[in-house]
CSV table of C-alpha atoms in Angstrom, one decimal:
chain,number,residue,atom,x,y,z
U,712,UNK,CA,104.9,48.1,135.9
U,713,UNK,CA,104.9,48.5,132.1
U,714,UNK,CA,107.8,47.5,129.9
U,715,UNK,CA,109.2,49.8,127.3
U,716,UNK,CA,108.2,47.4,124.5
U,717,UNK,CA,104.7,46.6,125.8
U,718,UNK,CA,102.3,48.4,128.1
U,719,UNK,CA,100.0,47.1,130.8
U,720,UNK,CA,97.2,46.0,128.4
U,721,UNK,CA,99.6,43.9,126.3
U,722,UNK,CA,99.7,46.4,123.4
U,723,UNK,CA,102.9,45.7,121.5
U,724,UNK,CA,102.2,47.7,118.3
U,725,UNK,CA,99.9,50.3,116.8
U,726,UNK,CA,98.4,50.6,113.4
U,727,UNK,CA,99.1,53.8,111.6
U,728,UNK,CA,96.2,54.4,109.1
U,729,UNK,CA,98.3,56.9,107.1
U,730,UNK,CA,96.9,59.5,104.7
U,731,UNK,CA,94.9,57.4,102.2
U,732,UNK,CA,94.1,53.7,101.4
U,733,UNK,CA,93.9,54.3,97.7
U,734,UNK,CA,96.9,52.5,96.1
U,735,UNK,CA,97.3,55.0,93.3
U,736,UNK,CA,97.2,57.9,95.7
U,737,UNK,CA,99.8,56.1,97.9
U,738,UNK,CA,102.2,55.8,94.9
U,739,UNK,CA,101.9,59.5,94.2
U,740,UNK,CA,102.3,60.4,97.9
U,741,UNK,CA,105.4,58.1,98.1
U,742,UNK,CA,107.2,60.0,95.3
U,743,UNK,CA,106.0,63.4,96.6
U,744,UNK,CA,107.2,62.7,100.1
U,745,UNK,CA,110.5,61.2,98.9
U,746,UNK,CA,111.3,64.3,96.8
U,747,UNK,CA,110.3,66.7,99.5
U,748,UNK,CA,112.4,64.8,102.1
U,749,UNK,CA,115.5,64.8,99.8
U,750,UNK,CA,115.1,68.5,99.1
U,751,UNK,CA,114.6,69.2,102.8
U,752,UNK,CA,117.8,67.3,103.8
U,753,UNK,CA,119.8,68.7,100.9
U,754,UNK,CA,118.6,72.3,101.4
U,755,UNK,CA,119.0,72.5,105.1
U,756,UNK,CA,122.4,70.7,105.0
U,757,UNK,CA,123.5,73.2,102.5
U,758,UNK,CA,122.4,76.1,104.7
U,759,UNK,CA,124.3,74.6,107.7
U,760,UNK,CA,127.5,74.1,105.6
U,761,UNK,CA,127.3,77.6,104.1
U,762,UNK,CA,127.0,79.2,107.6
U,763,UNK,CA,129.8,77.0,108.9
U,764,UNK,CA,132.2,77.8,106.0
U,765,UNK,CA,131.7,81.5,105.7
U,766,UNK,CA,133.1,83.7,108.5
U,767,UNK,CA,130.8,86.6,107.4
U,768,UNK,CA,127.9,84.5,108.6
U,769,UNK,CA,129.3,83.8,112.0
U,770,UNK,CA,126.8,86.1,113.7
U,771,UNK,CA,124.1,85.3,116.3
U,772,UNK,CA,121.2,85.2,113.7
U,773,UNK,CA,123.0,82.8,111.5
U,774,UNK,CA,124.1,80.7,114.4
U,775,UNK,CA,120.5,80.2,115.4
U,776,UNK,CA,119.6,79.5,111.7
U,777,UNK,CA,122.3,76.8,111.5
U,778,UNK,CA,120.7,75.2,114.6
U,779,UNK,CA,117.3,75.5,113.0
U,780,UNK,CA,118.5,73.9,109.8
U,781,UNK,CA,120.0,71.0,111.7
U,782,UNK,CA,116.8,70.6,113.7
U,783,UNK,CA,114.7,70.6,110.5
U,784,UNK,CA,116.8,67.7,109.1
U,785,UNK,CA,116.3,65.7,112.4
U,786,UNK,CA,112.6,66.6,112.6
U,787,UNK,CA,111.8,65.3,109.1
U,788,UNK,CA,114.1,62.3,109.4
U,789,UNK,CA,112.2,61.2,112.5
U,790,UNK,CA,108.9,61.0,110.5
U,791,UNK,CA,109.4,60.6,106.7
U,792,UNK,CA,111.7,57.6,106.3
U,793,UNK,CA,109.2,55.5,108.4
U,794,UNK,CA,106.3,56.7,106.3
U,795,UNK,CA,108.2,55.8,103.1
U,796,UNK,CA,109.1,52.4,104.4
U,797,UNK,CA,105.5,51.7,105.2
U,798,UNK,CA,104.5,52.7,101.6
U,799,UNK,CA,107.1,50.3,100.2
U,800,UNK,CA,106.4,47.3,102.5
U,801,UNK,CA,102.6,47.8,102.8
U,802,UNK,CA,102.9,47.4,106.5
U,803,UNK,CA,101.2,50.1,108.6
U,804,UNK,CA,102.0,48.8,112.0
U,805,UNK,CA,104.6,50.3,114.3
U,806,UNK,CA,106.0,48.7,117.5
U,807,UNK,CA,105.1,50.2,120.9
U,808,UNK,CA,108.7,51.1,121.6
U,809,UNK,CA,109.2,52.6,118.1
U,810,UNK,CA,106.0,54.6,118.6
U,811,UNK,CA,107.2,56.1,121.9
U,812,UNK,CA,110.6,56.8,120.5
U,813,UNK,CA,109.2,58.6,117.5
U,814,UNK,CA,106.9,60.6,119.8
U,815,UNK,CA,109.8,61.6,122.0
U,816,UNK,CA,111.8,63.0,119.1
U,817,UNK,CA,108.7,64.6,117.6
U,818,UNK,CA,108.0,66.6,120.8
U,819,UNK,CA,111.7,67.4,121.4
U,820,UNK,CA,112.4,68.7,117.9
U,821,UNK,CA,109.1,70.6,117.7
U,822,UNK,CA,109.9,72.3,121.0
U,823,UNK,CA,113.4,73.2,119.7
U,824,UNK,CA,111.8,74.7,116.6
U,825,UNK,CA,109.5,77.0,118.8
U,826,UNK,CA,112.4,78.1,121.0
U,827,UNK,CA,114.9,78.7,118.1
U,828,UNK,CA,112.3,80.8,116.2
U,829,UNK,CA,111.7,82.8,119.4
U,830,UNK,CA,115.5,83.3,119.9
U,831,UNK,CA,115.8,84.6,116.3
U,832,UNK,CA,112.9,87.0,116.9
U,833,UNK,CA,114.5,88.4,120.1
U,834,UNK,CA,117.8,88.7,118.2
U,835,UNK,CA,116.2,90.9,115.6
U,836,UNK,CA,114.4,92.8,118.3
U,837,UNK,CA,117.7,93.7,120.0
U,838,UNK,CA,119.4,94.4,116.7
U,839,UNK,CA,116.8,96.9,115.5
U,840,UNK,CA,115.6,98.4,118.7
U,841,UNK,CA,119.0,98.6,120.5
U,842,UNK,CA,121.6,98.6,117.7
U,843,UNK,CA,124.3,100.3,119.8
U,844,UNK,CA,124.1,97.8,122.6
U,845,UNK,CA,123.6,94.8,120.3
U,846,UNK,CA,127.1,93.3,120.5
U,847,UNK,CA,127.3,93.7,124.3
U,848,UNK,CA,123.8,92.1,124.8
U,849,UNK,CA,123.9,89.3,122.2
U,850,UNK,CA,127.3,87.8,122.7
U,851,UNK,CA,128.7,84.5,121.3
U,852,UNK,CA,128.7,83.1,124.8
U,853,UNK,CA,125.1,84.0,125.3
U,854,UNK,CA,124.1,82.4,122.0
U,855,UNK,CA,126.0,79.1,122.7
U,856,UNK,CA,124.5,79.0,126.2
U,857,UNK,CA,121.0,79.7,125.0
U,858,UNK,CA,121.2,77.0,122.3
U,859,UNK,CA,122.5,74.5,124.9
U,860,UNK,CA,119.6,75.3,127.3
U,861,UNK,CA,117.1,75.0,124.4
U,862,UNK,CA,118.4,71.5,123.3
U,863,UNK,CA,118.7,70.1,126.8
U,864,UNK,CA,115.5,71.5,128.2
U,865,UNK,CA,113.4,70.5,125.2
U,866,UNK,CA,114.9,67.0,125.4
U,867,UNK,CA,113.9,66.7,129.1
U,868,UNK,CA,110.4,68.1,128.5
U,869,UNK,CA,109.9,65.5,125.8
U,870,UNK,CA,111.2,62.8,128.0
U,871,UNK,CA,108.7,63.6,130.8
U,872,UNK,CA,105.9,63.8,128.3
U,873,UNK,CA,106.8,60.4,126.8
U,874,UNK,CA,107.2,58.7,130.2
U,875,UNK,CA,103.7,59.8,131.2
U,876,UNK,CA,102.3,58.7,127.8
U,877,UNK,CA,103.9,55.3,128.3
U,878,UNK,CA,101.6,54.8,131.4
U,879,UNK,CA,98.4,54.9,129.2
U,880,UNK,CA,96.4,51.7,128.7
U,881,UNK,CA,94.4,51.0,125.6
U,882,UNK,CA,91.1,49.2,124.9
U,883,UNK,CA,92.2,47.5,121.7
U,884,UNK,CA,95.1,45.0,121.3
U,885,UNK,CA,96.2,46.9,118.2
U,886,UNK,CA,95.0,50.5,118.5
U,887,UNK,CA,94.5,52.4,115.2
U,888,UNK,CA,96.1,55.8,114.9
U,889,UNK,CA,94.4,57.9,112.2
U,890,UNK,CA,97.7,59.6,111.2
U,891,UNK,CA,101.0,58.8,109.5
U,892,UNK,CA,103.0,59.0,112.7
U,893,UNK,CA,102.5,58.5,116.5
U,894,UNK,CA,100.8,61.7,117.5
U,895,UNK,CA,100.6,62.0,121.3
U,896,UNK,CA,97.2,63.7,121.3
U,897,UNK,CA,95.7,61.0,119.2
U,898,UNK,CA,97.1,58.4,121.6
U,899,UNK,CA,95.3,60.2,124.4
U,900,UNK,CA,92.1,59.9,122.5
U,901,UNK,CA,92.6,56.1,122.2
U,902,UNK,CA,93.5,55.6,125.8
U,903,UNK,CA,91.1,53.7,128.2
U,904,UNK,CA,92.9,54.8,131.3
U,905,UNK,CA,92.6,58.0,133.2
U,906,UNK,CA,94.2,60.7,131.1
U,907,UNK,CA,93.9,63.7,133.5
U,908,UNK,CA,97.7,63.8,134.0
U,909,UNK,CA,98.2,63.7,130.3
U,910,UNK,CA,95.6,66.4,129.7
U,911,UNK,CA,97.7,68.5,132.1
U,912,UNK,CA,100.7,67.8,129.9
U,913,UNK,CA,98.6,68.8,126.9
U,914,UNK,CA,97.9,72.1,128.6
U,915,UNK,CA,101.6,72.4,129.4
U,916,UNK,CA,102.4,71.8,125.7
U,917,UNK,CA,99.9,74.6,124.8
U,918,UNK,CA,101.8,76.9,127.2
U,919,UNK,CA,105.1,76.0,125.5
U,920,UNK,CA,103.5,76.9,122.2
U,921,UNK,CA,101.8,80.1,123.4
U,922,UNK,CA,104.7,81.6,125.4
U,923,UNK,CA,107.2,81.7,122.5
U,924,UNK,CA,104.3,83.0,120.3
U,925,UNK,CA,103.7,85.9,122.7
U,926,UNK,CA,107.4,86.7,122.8
U,927,UNK,CA,107.6,86.7,118.9
U,928,UNK,CA,104.5,88.9,118.7
U,929,UNK,CA,106.0,91.3,121.3
U,930,UNK,CA,109.3,91.4,119.5
U,931,UNK,CA,107.8,92.2,116.1
U,932,UNK,CA,105.4,94.8,117.6
U,933,UNK,CA,108.4,96.6,119.0
U,934,UNK,CA,110.3,96.1,115.8
U,935,UNK,CA,107.4,97.6,113.8
U,936,UNK,CA,107.3,100.7,116.1
U,937,UNK,CA,111.1,101.2,115.7
U,938,UNK,CA,111.0,100.7,111.9
U,939,UNK,CA,108.2,103.2,111.4
U,940,UNK,CA,110.2,105.8,113.4
U,941,UNK,CA,113.1,105.7,110.9
U,942,UNK,CA,112.7,108.8,108.7
U,943,UNK,CA,113.9,107.5,105.3
U,944,UNK,CA,112.0,104.9,103.3
U,945,UNK,CA,115.3,103.3,102.4
U,946,UNK,CA,116.2,102.9,106.0
U,947,UNK,CA,112.9,101.4,106.8
U,948,UNK,CA,113.2,98.9,104.0
U,949,UNK,CA,116.7,97.9,105.0
U,950,UNK,CA,115.6,97.4,108.7
U,951,UNK,CA,112.6,95.3,107.7
U,952,UNK,CA,114.5,93.2,105.2
U,953,UNK,CA,116.8,91.9,107.9
U,954,UNK,CA,113.8,90.1,109.5
U,955,UNK,CA,111.5,89.4,106.6
U,956,UNK,CA,112.8,85.8,106.0
U,957,UNK,CA,112.3,84.9,109.7
U,958,UNK,CA,108.9,86.4,109.8
U,959,UNK,CA,107.8,84.4,106.7
U,960,UNK,CA,109.0,81.2,108.3
U,961,UNK,CA,107.2,82.0,111.6
U,962,UNK,CA,103.9,82.7,109.8
U,963,UNK,CA,104.2,79.4,107.9
U,964,UNK,CA,105.2,77.3,110.9
U,965,UNK,CA,102.9,78.8,113.6
U,966,UNK,CA,100.0,79.2,111.1
U,967,UNK,CA,99.8,75.5,110.4
U,968,UNK,CA,100.4,74.4,114.0
U,969,UNK,CA,97.9,76.9,115.4
U,970,UNK,CA,95.0,75.3,113.6
U,971,UNK,CA,95.9,71.8,114.8
U,972,UNK,CA,97.0,71.7,118.4
U,973,UNK,CA,95.2,74.5,120.1
U,974,UNK,CA,92.2,72.2,120.4
U,975,UNK,CA,91.2,69.1,122.4
U,976,UNK,CA,92.6,65.9,121.0
U,977,UNK,CA,89.2,64.5,120.2
U,978,UNK,CA,88.6,67.2,117.6
U,979,UNK,CA,91.2,65.9,115.1
U,980,UNK,CA,89.9,65.5,111.5
U,981,UNK,CA,91.2,64.6,108.0
U,982,UNK,CA,91.8,68.3,107.3
U,983,UNK,CA,94.3,68.3,110.3
U,984,UNK,CA,96.4,65.6,108.6
U,985,UNK,CA,96.8,67.9,105.5
U,986,UNK,CA,97.8,70.8,107.8
U,987,UNK,CA,100.2,68.5,109.6
U,988,UNK,CA,101.9,67.7,106.3
U,989,UNK,CA,102.5,71.4,105.9
U,990,UNK,CA,104.4,71.9,109.1
U,991,UNK,CA,106.2,68.5,109.2
U,992,UNK,CA,107.3,68.3,105.6
U,993,UNK,CA,106.5,71.4,103.5
U,994,UNK,CA,107.7,74.2,105.9
U,995,UNK,CA,111.1,72.5,106.6
U,996,UNK,CA,111.6,72.1,102.9
U,997,UNK,CA,110.8,75.8,102.2
U,998,UNK,CA,113.0,77.2,104.9
U,999,UNK,CA,116.3,77.0,102.9
U,1000,UNK,CA,114.7,78.7,99.9
U,1001,UNK,CA,113.2,81.4,102.0
U,1002,UNK,CA,116.5,82.2,103.8
U,1003,UNK,CA,118.7,81.9,100.7
U,1004,UNK,CA,116.5,83.7,98.1
U,1005,UNK,CA,115.6,86.6,100.4
U,1006,UNK,CA,119.1,87.1,101.9
U,1007,UNK,CA,121.9,88.5,99.7
U,1008,UNK,CA,124.8,87.2,101.9
U,1009,UNK,CA,123.3,83.8,102.2
U,1010,UNK,CA,122.6,83.6,98.5
U,1011,UNK,CA,126.2,84.5,97.6
U,1012,UNK,CA,127.6,82.0,100.1
U,1013,UNK,CA,125.3,79.2,98.9
U,1014,UNK,CA,126.2,79.9,95.3
U,1015,UNK,CA,129.9,79.9,96.1
U,1016,UNK,CA,129.6,76.6,98.0
U,1017,UNK,CA,127.7,75.0,95.2
U,1018,UNK,CA,130.2,76.2,92.6
U,1019,UNK,CA,133.1,74.8,94.8
U,1020,UNK,CA,131.3,71.5,95.1
U,1021,UNK,CA,130.7,71.2,91.4
U,1022,UNK,CA,134.3,72.0,90.6
U,1023,UNK,CA,135.6,69.3,93.1
U,1024,UNK,CA,133.3,66.7,91.6
């Protein structure tokens, strides 16, 4: 039976090859990732604080946005500090236990992202297509319950996935992962043992990606039909503006993930690493700007919060 810190083949660590071996490019990437990480944490924390502090933003859509902002901070913190530390130390190895832990939180937070974006799309669908029944359908109790189910179920799904991945055996004593974090599908590629169960998990992950995507497409298809039935141009613009920020984030997030993971694990390439950077670092960083710049209420609350913070300092 394998231990948590070492698997059956005696593998105690992995070598993360990172993005580049060029020292000059590594220095540039270090400062780029550090700046993007700080902006991501600051921006998403600001969004979370703004929603918490303003009663006007205590609505279902902003409740899910607060959860999304918190998740984005967790998602990037699981990956980027480790990457920055390896740039500083020059050590690319990661322990077996740390690799599995990082993989668990990667899967969990990514699944939470999918589910929260879907919940936000369904919220907009009900708000625009069934405005009179909105407050009776989308209740605070439903939102809290849905968020709890999302966080717990995604954590359990990630745990099952990680436990099965821990059963893999590897041919090399120090397997090399051609990425800057422990990607479960690249680990499957490196495995010497039978990966049929893990391939089934891969298919399950595809379903978890596709199902929310179908719900989002369905929601926006119904929203588009409802919006085009509004007689005035001003009314159509107002209806669409309530979901334009969310739609922008969905396109950014799903667009980058779609090109990477809806393929067998042995088809990964260097271009996939660039796309992965987009959805692991760039998209979480852009979310606060998209939601604050394209939303009047959010913009006013963030401005007020920043002004209050500057006065207190």
